[in-house]
Structure formats: C-alpha cells, structure tokens
Amino acid sequence: FSINDSVLVERDGAVAWIVLNRAAQLNAINDEIRVGVPQALRLLDDDAAVRVIVFRGAGERGFCAGADIKEKRGPETAIQVRQRMEKKRWIETLDGIAKPVIAAIHGYCMGGGMELALACDIRYAAPNAQFALPETGLGLIPGGGGTQRLARVIGPGRAMDMLLTGERVSASEALQTGLVTRVADTADGLLDEVRALARKIASKPPAASAAVKRAARGALELELKSGLDLELNLFALLAPSGDVKEAALAFAEKREPNFTGN
Ligand code: CO8
C-alpha cells in the first residue's frame, strides 16, 4: 500500500519494506518522504505481525540521491529554517523504533539518503553502491545526523575525510570501513540477499531482537556503567519469557523452536 506518492510499504510475511518511490529523481527527499517515512515506521513498529523493517529505493539507479535540490522554497531566515527542520527531524524517528531496521542500498546513496541509511541498524550494499556526503559543496553541512552518526559508525578520522571532501566511497571501501556490514554478490541479487537476512532476524524471538537493539544502541549513548545496567535489566526482563522456555525445550527435543513473541 502507499503512504503517499513518494513512500510505499510492501508486506512480505514478517518483513515489511519501506520503498522510497521517486525513481525518476533518484528518490531525492521531498516533503512527502519527510512526512511519509515516519508515518510508515510508526505504523510498522506498532504492527505485531511485522518483525523486521527494510528500506529500499525504487528504480535501477540508486537508493537515494539526498535532499531534493530542486524543491522550491521561499527565502527563509535561519530561525525559520531551524523551526521547519526541528518540526520534522524525520530521520530521528528511527532512534525510537524498537524493531530492527535494515537499509538495502544500491547505486547512489548520498546526502540525506546516506543519513537515513546511517540511522538504520544494518546497512547492506549492492556492489554498485556509492556513498557520499556532498553537503559542503552546496555550502551546507549534513542536517540529518550525518556529522554525528558517521563518526560513530566508521570513526572520527574517516568520517572527517568524507565530510570535508564529499568524495564518493565505493561498496568495497564502505565494507572495509564498516559503513556497510555486507555487500551482495551482484546488484540484481541485493534484494534476495537482504530478504534472506531479514527473514533470519525475523525468525528470532522479537522481544530479544528489540532488547539487543536497545542495549547495543545504548553502547553509543551511555557511559559504561549505565550501559551495563541497561543490559542487565533487559536480560532480566527477557529471562522469564515463554520464548526463552521454548528455545530451551526445542534444544532438548532436537527440533526447531516455535517462537510466539511471548
Ligand atoms: N535533488 C533533485 N533531483 C535530483 C537529485 C537531487 N538530490 N539527484 C538527482 N536528481 C534528478 C536529476 O535532476 C535528474 O532529473 P532530470 O532527469 O529531470 O534532469 C535525475 O534525478 C537523474 O539524475 P542525473 O541526470 O543527474 O543522473 P546522473 O547519473 O548524471 O548523476 C548524481 C547522478 C551524481 C547522483 C547526480 O544526480 C547528483 O549529483 N545529484 C545530486 C546529489 C546531491 O548533491 N544531493 C544532495 C546532497 S546534500 C543533502 O542531501 C542535504 C542538503 C540539501 C540542500 C538542498 C537545498 C540547496
């Protein structure tokens, strides 16, 4: 179904895909995307039948070429820009999503598109993927978390290099630096490979996936002692659950577990 013309949702069992749907503009980010993506995310996070969410870009040429540079806006003061962007903060919606989110990235992944991918939990690239943050070339800086998240993912030195040069990084370089964790064998095979990964994650007890995501994200935000407390609390909350009992029973009975999410 469609959230609006620029954002589609596709359901595939326990996996839900959010599609950036502006192929003719290389899925450049417009207001429909800024509004539609948070709507889709919240909808899917609230739907118990969905266990993993995947982003992809429509068309052959790319995931997303960044903010729509051709979007018309009247002159704005700094305060007006700040207020407009503060209201949306659409990429930050991902920080409040409990379910694992994967970005399936082919072709161009630039600017705001790369910032969207950086806010996802796993980045899976096609061999033809190209990453860049070209904002300084437009006289700007990333405004969707790029200056903060990139350093957390690939380290401050490499992040500063990408931010200052705006140079494009290939899929194999992205794999080396940890910007992505997997590269598909072929561009055509990307979606099948991502689907298999998403299904594997979806087959696990959903409460455990949500808890491990929360704890691991905590590693980037909390001092060690608080992070260890968070981990312990989440562990203790999961331990009495039905899925933990089922996992142990299935192991003893030498069969596949049947997780219910309880
Ligand atoms: N915004 C709007 N339209 C775009 C964008 C974009 N970001 N990227 C591509 N398109 C459109 C093209 O205009 C073209 O449309 P048309 O056919 O109507 O002319 C169509 O998509 C195909 O693109 P190209 O013909 O350019 O394809 P190429 O293969 O020649 O080039 C590139 C592909 C290299 C990706 C090229 O399109 C490009 O450089 N795009 C812009 C990338 C970019 O700089 N993005 C912005 C990043 S910065 C950001 O996201 C935050 C700051 C935004 C500030 C915006 C306000 C000024």
CSV table of C-alpha atoms and ligand atoms in Angstrom, one decimal:
chain,number,residue,atom,x,y,z
A,1,PHE,CA,0.0,0.0,0.0
A,2,SER,CA,1.1,3.6,-0.4
A,3,ILE,CA,1.6,6.1,2.4
A,4,ASN,CA,1.7,8.8,-0.3
A,5,ASP,CA,3.1,9.0,-3.9
A,6,SER,CA,6.7,9.0,-2.6
A,7,VAL,CA,6.6,6.3,0.1
A,8,LEU,CA,5.3,2.8,-0.4
A,9,VAL,CA,5.0,-0.1,2.1
A,10,GLU,CA,5.3,-3.7,0.9
A,11,ARG,CA,4.4,-6.6,3.3
A,12,ASP,CA,6.2,-9.9,2.9
A,13,GLY,CA,5.3,-12.1,5.9
A,14,ALA,CA,7.1,-10.8,9.0
A,15,VAL,CA,9.3,-8.5,6.8
A,16,ALA,CA,8.0,-5.1,5.8
A,17,TRP,CA,9.7,-2.9,3.1
A,18,ILE,CA,9.5,0.8,3.0
A,19,VAL,CA,10.2,2.0,-0.5
A,20,LEU,CA,11.4,5.5,-1.4
A,21,ASN,CA,9.4,5.9,-4.6
A,22,ARG,CA,10.7,8.7,-6.7
A,23,ALA,CA,12.9,6.7,-9.2
A,24,ALA,CA,12.9,9.5,-11.8
A,25,GLN,CA,14.5,11.9,-9.3
A,26,LEU,CA,16.8,9.2,-7.9
A,27,ASN,CA,14.5,9.1,-4.9
A,28,ALA,CA,15.5,12.6,-3.8
A,29,ILE,CA,14.0,13.5,-0.5
A,30,ASN,CA,10.9,15.7,-0.7
A,31,ASP,CA,8.3,16.6,2.0
A,32,GLU,CA,6.3,13.5,1.2
A,33,ILE,CA,9.3,11.4,2.1
A,34,ARG,CA,10.0,13.5,5.3
A,35,VAL,CA,6.4,13.0,6.4
A,36,GLY,CA,5.7,9.6,5.0
A,37,VAL,CA,8.7,7.7,6.3
A,38,PRO,CA,8.0,8.5,10.0
A,39,GLN,CA,4.3,7.5,9.4
A,40,ALA,CA,5.3,4.2,7.8
A,41,LEU,CA,7.9,3.5,10.5
A,42,ARG,CA,5.4,4.1,13.4
A,43,LEU,CA,2.7,2.0,11.6
A,44,LEU,CA,5.0,-0.9,11.2
A,45,ASP,CA,6.6,-0.7,14.6
A,46,ASP,CA,3.1,-0.9,16.1
A,47,ASP,CA,2.1,-3.9,14.0
A,48,ALA,CA,2.9,-7.2,15.9
A,49,ALA,CA,3.0,-9.2,12.7
A,50,VAL,CA,6.0,-7.2,11.4
A,51,ARG,CA,9.3,-8.2,12.9
A,52,VAL,CA,11.9,-6.5,10.6
A,53,ILE,CA,11.7,-3.4,8.5
A,54,VAL,CA,13.8,-2.8,5.4
A,55,PHE,CA,14.3,0.4,3.4
A,56,ARG,CA,15.0,0.4,-0.3
A,57,GLY,CA,15.0,2.8,-3.2
A,58,ALA,CA,12.8,2.4,-6.2
A,59,GLY,CA,14.3,2.1,-9.7
A,60,GLU,CA,17.6,0.8,-11.0
A,61,ARG,CA,19.9,3.8,-10.3
A,62,GLY,CA,20.0,4.3,-6.6
A,63,PHE,CA,18.8,4.2,-3.0
A,64,CYS,CA,18.5,8.0,-2.6
A,65,ALA,CA,20.5,10.9,-4.0
A,66,GLY,CA,19.8,13.2,-1.0
A,67,ALA,CA,17.6,16.1,-0.4
A,68,ASP,CA,15.7,17.4,-3.4
A,69,ILE,CA,17.8,20.2,-4.6
A,70,LYS,CA,15.1,21.4,-7.0
A,71,GLU,CA,12.5,21.8,-4.3
A,72,LYS,CA,11.2,25.4,-4.3
A,73,ARG,CA,11.2,27.3,-1.1
A,74,GLY,CA,10.8,30.9,-0.5
A,75,PRO,CA,13.6,32.9,1.3
A,76,GLU,CA,13.9,31.9,4.9
A,77,THR,CA,15.8,33.2,7.9
A,78,ALA,CA,18.0,30.9,10.0
A,79,ILE,CA,15.3,30.9,12.7
A,80,GLN,CA,12.7,29.8,10.1
A,81,VAL,CA,14.9,27.0,8.8
A,82,ARG,CA,15.6,25.8,12.3
A,83,GLN,CA,11.9,25.7,13.1
A,84,ARG,CA,11.0,23.9,9.9
A,85,MET,CA,13.6,21.3,10.4
A,86,GLU,CA,13.0,20.9,14.1
A,87,LYS,CA,9.4,20.1,13.4
A,88,LYS,CA,10.3,17.2,11.1
A,89,ARG,CA,13.5,15.6,12.4
A,90,TRP,CA,12.3,12.7,10.4
A,91,ILE,CA,15.4,10.6,10.4
A,92,GLU,CA,15.5,10.7,14.2
A,93,THR,CA,12.2,8.7,14.1
A,94,LEU,CA,14.5,5.7,13.6
A,95,ASP,CA,16.0,6.1,17.0
A,96,GLY,CA,12.6,5.4,18.6
A,97,ILE,CA,11.8,2.3,16.5
A,98,ALA,CA,12.0,-0.9,18.5
A,99,LYS,CA,12.3,-3.3,15.6
A,100,PRO,CA,15.5,-4.0,13.6
A,101,VAL,CA,15.7,-1.8,10.5
A,102,ILE,CA,17.9,-2.7,7.5
A,103,ALA,CA,18.9,-0.4,4.6
A,104,ALA,CA,19.2,-2.2,1.3
A,105,ILE,CA,21.4,0.2,-0.7
A,106,HIS,CA,22.1,0.1,-4.5
A,107,GLY,CA,23.6,2.8,-6.6
A,108,TYR,CA,23.7,6.4,-5.3
A,109,CYS,CA,23.4,6.8,-1.6
A,110,MET,CA,24.2,10.5,-1.0
A,111,GLY,CA,23.5,13.3,1.5
A,112,GLY,CA,20.2,12.8,3.3
A,113,GLY,CA,19.9,9.3,1.7
A,114,MET,CA,23.1,8.4,3.4
A,115,GLU,CA,22.0,9.9,6.7
A,116,LEU,CA,18.8,7.8,6.5
A,117,ALA,CA,21.0,4.7,6.0
A,118,LEU,CA,23.2,5.7,8.9
A,119,ALA,CA,20.2,5.8,11.2
A,120,CYS,CA,19.3,2.2,10.3
A,121,ASP,CA,20.6,-0.8,12.2
A,122,ILE,CA,22.2,-2.7,9.4
A,123,ARG,CA,23.5,-1.4,6.0
A,124,TYR,CA,23.6,-4.0,3.2
A,125,ALA,CA,25.0,-2.7,-0.1
A,126,ALA,CA,24.9,-3.8,-3.7
A,127,PRO,CA,28.4,-3.9,-5.4
A,128,ASN,CA,27.4,-0.7,-7.4
A,129,ALA,CA,26.6,1.3,-4.3
A,130,GLN,CA,28.3,4.7,-3.9
A,131,PHE,CA,28.2,6.8,-0.8
A,132,ALA,CA,28.9,10.5,-0.3
A,133,LEU,CA,28.1,13.4,1.9
A,134,PRO,CA,28.4,16.3,-0.6
A,135,GLU,CA,26.7,18.9,1.5
A,136,THR,CA,29.8,21.2,1.9
A,137,GLY,CA,29.9,21.5,-1.8
A,138,LEU,CA,26.5,23.0,-1.6
A,139,GLY,CA,27.7,25.4,1.1
A,140,LEU,CA,25.9,23.4,3.8
A,141,ILE,CA,26.6,20.6,6.2
A,142,PRO,CA,24.6,17.4,6.7
A,143,GLY,CA,21.4,18.2,8.6
A,144,GLY,CA,20.0,14.8,9.2
A,145,GLY,CA,22.5,13.4,11.7
A,146,GLY,CA,25.4,12.8,9.3
A,147,THR,CA,28.1,14.7,11.2
A,148,GLN,CA,27.2,12.8,14.4
A,149,ARG,CA,26.3,9.3,13.2
A,150,LEU,CA,29.1,8.8,10.6
A,151,ALA,CA,31.9,9.2,13.2
A,152,ARG,CA,30.1,6.7,15.4
A,153,VAL,CA,29.9,4.2,12.6
A,154,ILE,CA,33.3,4.5,10.9
A,155,GLY,CA,35.3,6.5,13.4
A,156,PRO,CA,36.2,10.2,13.5
A,157,GLY,CA,39.1,10.3,11.1
A,158,ARG,CA,37.4,8.6,8.2
A,159,ALA,CA,34.2,10.5,8.9
A,160,MET,CA,36.0,13.8,8.8
A,161,ASP,CA,37.6,12.8,5.5
A,162,MET,CA,34.2,12.0,3.9
A,163,LEU,CA,32.6,15.2,5.4
A,164,LEU,CA,35.3,17.6,4.2
A,165,THR,CA,36.0,16.1,0.7
A,166,GLY,CA,32.5,14.9,-0.2
A,167,GLU,CA,34.2,12.2,-2.2
A,168,ARG,CA,32.3,9.1,-3.2
A,169,VAL,CA,33.1,5.9,-1.4
A,170,SER,CA,32.5,2.5,-3.2
A,171,ALA,CA,30.7,-0.5,-1.8
A,172,SER,CA,34.1,-2.3,-1.2
A,173,GLU,CA,35.6,0.7,0.6
A,174,ALA,CA,32.4,1.0,2.6
A,175,LEU,CA,32.7,-2.6,3.6
A,176,GLN,CA,36.3,-2.1,4.7
A,177,THR,CA,35.4,0.9,6.8
A,178,GLY,CA,32.3,-0.6,8.4
A,179,LEU,CA,30.0,1.9,6.7
A,180,VAL,CA,28.2,-1.2,5.5
A,181,THR,CA,28.5,-4.7,7.0
A,182,ARG,CA,27.6,-6.7,4.0
A,183,VAL,CA,27.9,-6.4,0.2
A,184,ALA,CA,25.7,-8.5,-2.1
A,185,ASP,CA,27.4,-10.7,-4.8
A,186,THR,CA,25.5,-8.9,-7.6
A,187,ALA,CA,23.4,-5.8,-7.8
A,188,ASP,CA,20.4,-7.9,-9.0
A,189,GLY,CA,20.8,-10.2,-6.1
A,190,LEU,CA,20.7,-7.5,-3.4
A,191,LEU,CA,17.0,-7.7,-2.5
A,192,ASP,CA,17.1,-11.5,-2.3
A,193,GLU,CA,20.1,-11.4,0.0
A,194,VAL,CA,18.5,-8.7,2.2
A,195,ARG,CA,15.2,-10.7,2.3
A,196,ALA,CA,17.1,-13.8,3.5
A,197,LEU,CA,18.9,-11.8,6.2
A,198,ALA,CA,15.7,-10.0,7.2
A,199,ARG,CA,13.9,-13.4,7.5
A,200,LYS,CA,16.7,-14.8,9.6
A,201,ILE,CA,16.4,-11.9,12.0
A,202,ALA,CA,12.6,-12.2,11.9
A,203,SER,CA,12.7,-15.8,12.9
A,204,LYS,CA,14.2,-14.9,16.3
A,205,PRO,CA,12.1,-14.0,19.4
A,206,PRO,CA,11.1,-10.4,18.7
A,207,ALA,CA,11.5,-9.3,22.3
A,208,ALA,CA,15.1,-10.4,22.2
A,209,SER,CA,15.8,-8.5,18.9
A,210,ALA,CA,14.2,-5.4,20.3
A,211,ALA,CA,16.2,-5.7,23.6
A,212,VAL,CA,19.5,-6.3,21.9
A,213,LYS,CA,19.0,-3.4,19.6
A,214,ARG,CA,18.2,-1.1,22.5
A,215,ALA,CA,21.2,-2.3,24.5
A,216,ALA,CA,23.6,-2.1,21.6
A,217,ARG,CA,22.4,1.4,20.7
A,218,GLY,CA,22.9,2.3,24.4
A,219,ALA,CA,26.6,1.5,23.9
A,220,LEU,CA,26.9,4.6,21.8
A,221,GLU,CA,25.0,6.9,24.2
A,222,LEU,CA,25.7,5.8,27.7
A,223,GLU,CA,28.8,5.6,29.9
A,224,LEU,CA,29.9,2.0,30.5
A,225,LYS,CA,28.3,1.5,33.9
A,226,SER,CA,24.9,2.8,32.8
A,227,GLY,CA,25.1,0.6,29.7
A,228,LEU,CA,25.9,-2.5,31.7
A,229,ASP,CA,23.0,-1.7,34.0
A,230,LEU,CA,20.7,-1.4,30.9
A,231,GLU,CA,22.0,-4.7,29.6
A,232,LEU,CA,21.4,-6.5,32.9
A,233,ASN,CA,17.9,-5.0,33.2
A,234,LEU,CA,16.9,-6.1,29.7
A,235,PHE,CA,18.4,-9.5,30.2
A,236,ALA,CA,16.4,-10.0,33.4
A,237,LEU,CA,13.2,-8.9,31.7
A,238,LEU,CA,13.6,-11.4,28.9
A,239,ALA,CA,14.7,-14.4,31.1
A,240,PRO,CA,11.1,-15.4,32.4
A,241,SER,CA,9.6,-15.1,28.9
A,242,GLY,CA,7.8,-18.0,27.1
A,243,ASP,CA,10.2,-17.8,24.1
A,244,VAL,CA,13.2,-18.5,26.4
A,245,LYS,CA,11.5,-21.6,27.7
A,246,GLU,CA,10.5,-22.6,24.2
A,247,ALA,CA,14.1,-22.2,23.0
A,248,ALA,CA,15.4,-24.5,25.8
A,249,LEU,CA,12.7,-27.0,25.2
A,250,ALA,CA,13.3,-27.1,21.4
A,251,PHE,CA,17.0,-27.6,22.0
A,252,ALA,CA,16.4,-30.5,24.4
A,253,GLU,CA,13.8,-32.1,22.0
A,254,LYS,CA,16.1,-31.5,19.0
A,255,ARG,CA,13.5,-29.6,17.0
A,256,GLU,CA,13.1,-26.1,15.6
A,257,PRO,CA,11.7,-23.6,18.1
A,258,ASN,CA,8.3,-22.0,17.6
A,259,PHE,CA,8.5,-18.5,18.9
A,260,THR,CA,5.3,-16.7,19.7
A,261,GLY,CA,6.7,-13.4,20.9
A,262,ASN,CA,5.5,-14.1,24.5
B,1,CO8,N1,17.5,16.5,-6.0
B,1,CO8,C1,16.7,16.7,-7.0
B,1,CO8,N2,16.8,16.0,-8.2
B,1,CO8,C2,17.8,15.1,-8.3
B,1,CO8,C3,18.7,14.9,-7.2
B,1,CO8,C4,18.5,15.7,-6.0
B,1,CO8,N3,19.4,15.5,-5.0
B,1,CO8,N4,19.6,14.0,-7.6
B,1,CO8,C5,19.2,13.6,-8.9
B,1,CO8,N5,18.1,14.3,-9.3
B,1,CO8,C6,17.4,14.2,-10.6
B,1,CO8,C7,18.2,14.9,-11.6
B,1,CO8,O1,17.9,16.2,-11.6
B,1,CO8,C8,17.7,14.2,-12.9
B,1,CO8,O2,16.4,14.7,-13.2
B,1,CO8,P1,16.0,15.1,-14.7
B,1,CO8,O3,16.1,13.8,-15.4
B,1,CO8,O4,14.7,15.7,-14.5
B,1,CO8,O5,17.1,16.1,-15.1
B,1,CO8,C9,17.5,12.7,-12.4
B,1,CO8,O6,17.4,12.8,-11.0
B,1,CO8,C10,18.7,11.8,-12.8
B,1,CO8,O7,19.9,12.4,-12.3
B,1,CO8,P2,21.1,12.8,-13.2
B,1,CO8,O8,20.6,13.0,-14.6
B,1,CO8,O9,21.8,13.9,-12.6
B,1,CO8,O10,21.9,11.5,-13.2
B,1,CO8,P3,23.5,11.3,-13.3
B,1,CO8,O11,23.7,9.8,-13.4
B,1,CO8,O12,24.0,12.2,-14.3
B,1,CO8,O13,24.1,11.8,-11.9
B,1,CO8,C11,24.2,12.0,-9.5
B,1,CO8,C12,23.7,11.2,-10.7
B,1,CO8,C13,25.7,12.1,-9.4
B,1,CO8,C14,23.6,11.4,-8.2
B,1,CO8,C15,23.6,13.4,-9.7
B,1,CO8,O14,22.2,13.3,-9.9
B,1,CO8,C16,23.8,14.3,-8.5
B,1,CO8,O15,24.9,14.8,-8.2
B,1,CO8,N6,22.7,14.5,-7.7
B,1,CO8,C17,22.7,15.4,-6.6
B,1,CO8,C18,23.4,14.8,-5.4
B,1,CO8,C19,23.4,15.7,-4.2
B,1,CO8,O16,24.3,16.6,-4.2
B,1,CO8,N7,22.5,15.6,-3.3
B,1,CO8,C20,22.3,16.5,-2.2
B,1,CO8,C21,23.1,16.0,-1.1
B,1,CO8,S1,23.0,17.2,0.2
B,1,CO8,C22,21.7,16.9,1.1
B,1,CO8,O17,21.1,15.9,1.0
B,1,CO8,C23,21.3,17.8,2.2
B,1,CO8,C24,21.5,19.3,1.8
B,1,CO8,C25,20.4,19.6,0.8
B,1,CO8,C26,20.4,21.1,0.4
B,1,CO8,C27,19.4,21.3,-0.7
B,1,CO8,C28,19.0,22.8,-0.8
B,1,CO8,C29,20.0,23.6,-1.6
